[in-house]
Amino acid sequence: MQNKKRFRTRIFIPIIYIGLALYFYLNSRNSITAIIFSGVAVIWFFLYPTYSRWSYKKHFQKHVEENYKNRINKPAEINFNENSLSIKDLTSESRIDGTELKELIETKNHFFIKLATEISIIIPKDSIKNSAEFKKEVMSLGAVYVDELNWVWK
C-alpha cells in the first residue's frame, strides 16, 4: 500500500508542475517560469525516491523509539518448552503456545518470530549463541522458515 502511495506521489507532483509550466508558457509566454517548473518536476521525479526512503525510515525509527523505549535494548530470556515459547524480561513473563507461531523470518541481522496475531518478536542475531539450533527449536514448534537474508530497506 505504501509503495503505491509513494509511486503516485512520485508521478502526480511532477504532472502538476508540468501542467503549471504549460499554463505559464501558453498564457503569458513566460518561458523562464515554465523552465523552472519543468526543472522542479524533473528534479522531484528523480530525487523523490531518496527523500521518501529517508522520510519513512526516520518516521518509523521515531515511532519505535517513542512507543517501545522501555523495551528496546533490554535483556530478555527465551526458553523453549515442549509445546511453547517462554519470554521473560525485566517487567513481565510471557508464554506463547507453539500453535501461535506463524513464521520465523531471518534477515541479515535479526530473527523475526511472527505470531498468528501478526505481531512479531524481534531478536538480534548477535544475542543468539547458536543460530542453527535456535531456528530448529522455533520451527519444531510449528513456525515456517522464511529466508529474507537479502532484504534491504527501500
Coordinates of C-alpha atoms in Angstrom, one line a residue:
M1 CA 0.0 0.0 0.0
Q2 CA 2.8 2.4 0.9
N3 CA 4.6 1.6 -2.3
K4 CA 1.6 2.5 -4.4
K5 CA 1.2 5.8 -2.4
R6 CA 4.9 6.6 -2.9
F7 CA 4.6 5.8 -6.7
R8 CA 1.5 8.0 -7.1
T9 CA 3.2 10.9 -5.3
R10 CA 6.3 10.4 -7.4
I11 CA 4.2 10.7 -10.6
F12 CA 1.4 13.1 -9.5
I13 CA 3.6 16.0 -8.3
P14 CA 5.7 16.3 -11.5
I15 CA 2.5 16.2 -13.5
I16 CA 1.2 19.2 -11.6
Y17 CA 4.5 21.1 -12.1
I18 CA 4.4 20.3 -15.9
G19 CA 0.8 21.5 -16.0
L20 CA 1.9 24.8 -14.3
A21 CA 4.8 25.1 -16.7
L22 CA 2.4 24.7 -19.7
Y23 CA 0.0 27.2 -18.2
F24 CA 2.6 29.8 -17.7
Y25 CA 4.1 29.2 -21.1
L26 CA 0.9 29.2 -23.1
N27 CA -0.9 32.0 -21.2
S28 CA 1.8 34.5 -20.7
R29 CA 4.7 33.3 -22.8
N30 CA 6.8 33.3 -19.7
S31 CA 9.4 30.7 -20.7
I32 CA 11.7 31.2 -17.7
T33 CA 8.9 30.3 -15.3
A34 CA 7.9 27.3 -17.5
I35 CA 11.5 26.1 -17.5
I36 CA 11.8 26.5 -13.7
F37 CA 8.6 24.5 -13.1
S38 CA 9.7 21.8 -15.6
G39 CA 13.1 21.6 -13.9
V40 CA 11.4 21.2 -10.5
A41 CA 9.3 18.4 -12.0
V42 CA 12.3 16.5 -13.3
I43 CA 14.2 17.0 -10.0
W44 CA 11.2 15.8 -8.0
F45 CA 10.8 12.7 -10.2
F46 CA 14.4 11.7 -9.7
L47 CA 15.1 12.7 -6.1
Y48 CA 11.7 11.8 -4.5
P49 CA 12.6 8.1 -4.0
T50 CA 15.6 9.0 -2.0
Y51 CA 13.7 11.6 0.0
S52 CA 10.8 9.2 0.6
R53 CA 13.1 6.4 1.7
W54 CA 14.8 8.8 4.2
S55 CA 11.5 10.2 5.4
Y56 CA 9.8 6.8 6.0
K57 CA 12.8 5.4 7.8
K58 CA 13.0 8.4 10.1
H59 CA 9.3 8.2 10.8
F60 CA 9.4 4.5 11.8
Q61 CA 12.6 5.0 13.8
K62 CA 10.9 7.8 15.8
H63 CA 7.7 5.7 16.2
V64 CA 9.7 2.7 17.6
E65 CA 11.8 4.9 19.9
E66 CA 8.7 6.6 21.3
N67 CA 6.4 3.6 21.7
Y68 CA 8.9 1.0 22.7
K69 CA 11.6 2.9 24.5
N70 CA 11.1 0.8 27.6
R71 CA 11.6 -2.5 25.7
I72 CA 14.5 -1.7 23.3
N73 CA 18.0 -3.0 24.2
K74 CA 16.7 -4.5 27.4
P75 CA 17.8 -8.0 28.3
A76 CA 15.3 -10.8 27.8
E77 CA 15.4 -14.6 28.2
I78 CA 13.8 -17.0 25.8
N79 CA 13.2 -20.6 26.8
F80 CA 11.8 -23.4 24.6
N81 CA 9.4 -25.8 26.2
E82 CA 7.8 -28.9 24.7
N83 CA 4.9 -27.0 23.0
S84 CA 5.5 -23.4 23.8
L85 CA 7.9 -20.5 24.0
S86 CA 8.6 -18.5 27.2
I87 CA 9.9 -15.0 27.1
K88 CA 11.0 -13.3 30.3
D89 CA 12.2 -9.7 30.6
L90 CA 12.6 -7.2 33.4
T91 CA 8.9 -6.4 33.7
S92 CA 7.0 -9.4 32.5
E93 CA 6.9 -13.1 31.6
S94 CA 5.0 -14.4 28.6
R95 CA 4.2 -17.9 27.4
I96 CA 3.4 -18.3 23.7
D97 CA 1.8 -21.6 22.6
G98 CA 3.6 -23.2 19.7
T99 CA 0.4 -23.2 17.6
E100 CA 0.5 -19.3 17.7
L101 CA 3.9 -19.2 15.9
K102 CA 3.4 -18.5 12.2
E103 CA 6.8 -17.7 10.7
L104 CA 10.4 -17.4 11.5
I105 CA 11.8 -14.7 9.3
E106 CA 15.6 -14.4 9.0
T107 CA 17.2 -11.2 7.8
K108 CA 20.9 -10.2 7.8
N109 CA 20.9 -9.0 11.4
H110 CA 17.7 -10.2 13.0
F111 CA 15.2 -13.0 13.5
F112 CA 11.5 -12.1 13.5
I113 CA 9.1 -14.6 15.1
K114 CA 5.8 -13.7 13.6
L115 CA 2.7 -14.8 15.6
A116 CA -0.7 -15.6 14.3
T117 CA -1.9 -12.2 15.5
E118 CA 0.6 -10.6 13.1
I119 CA 2.7 -9.3 16.0
S120 CA 6.4 -10.0 15.7
I121 CA 9.1 -10.7 18.2
I122 CA 12.4 -9.2 17.1
I123 CA 15.6 -10.9 18.1
P124 CA 19.0 -9.6 17.2
K125 CA 21.2 -12.3 15.8
D126 CA 24.2 -11.3 17.8
S127 CA 22.3 -12.1 21.0
I128 CA 21.9 -15.8 20.0
K129 CA 24.8 -18.2 20.6
N130 CA 23.7 -20.9 18.1
S131 CA 21.5 -19.7 15.2
A132 CA 21.0 -23.1 13.7
E133 CA 19.8 -24.5 17.0
F134 CA 17.5 -21.5 17.5
K135 CA 15.9 -21.9 14.0
K136 CA 15.5 -25.7 14.7
E137 CA 13.7 -25.0 18.0
V138 CA 11.4 -22.4 16.6
M139 CA 10.5 -24.5 13.5
S140 CA 9.8 -27.5 15.7
L141 CA 7.0 -25.5 17.4
G142 CA 5.3 -25.1 14.0
A143 CA 6.8 -21.9 12.5
V144 CA 7.5 -21.8 8.8
Y145 CA 11.0 -20.6 7.9
V146 CA 11.3 -17.5 5.6
D147 CA 14.7 -16.6 4.2
E148 CA 15.0 -12.8 3.8
L149 CA 18.8 -12.6 4.1
N150 CA 18.9 -10.2 1.1
W151 CA 16.2 -7.9 2.4
V152 CA 17.2 -4.2 2.4
W153 CA 15.2 -1.1 3.4
K154 CA 13.8 0.6 0.3

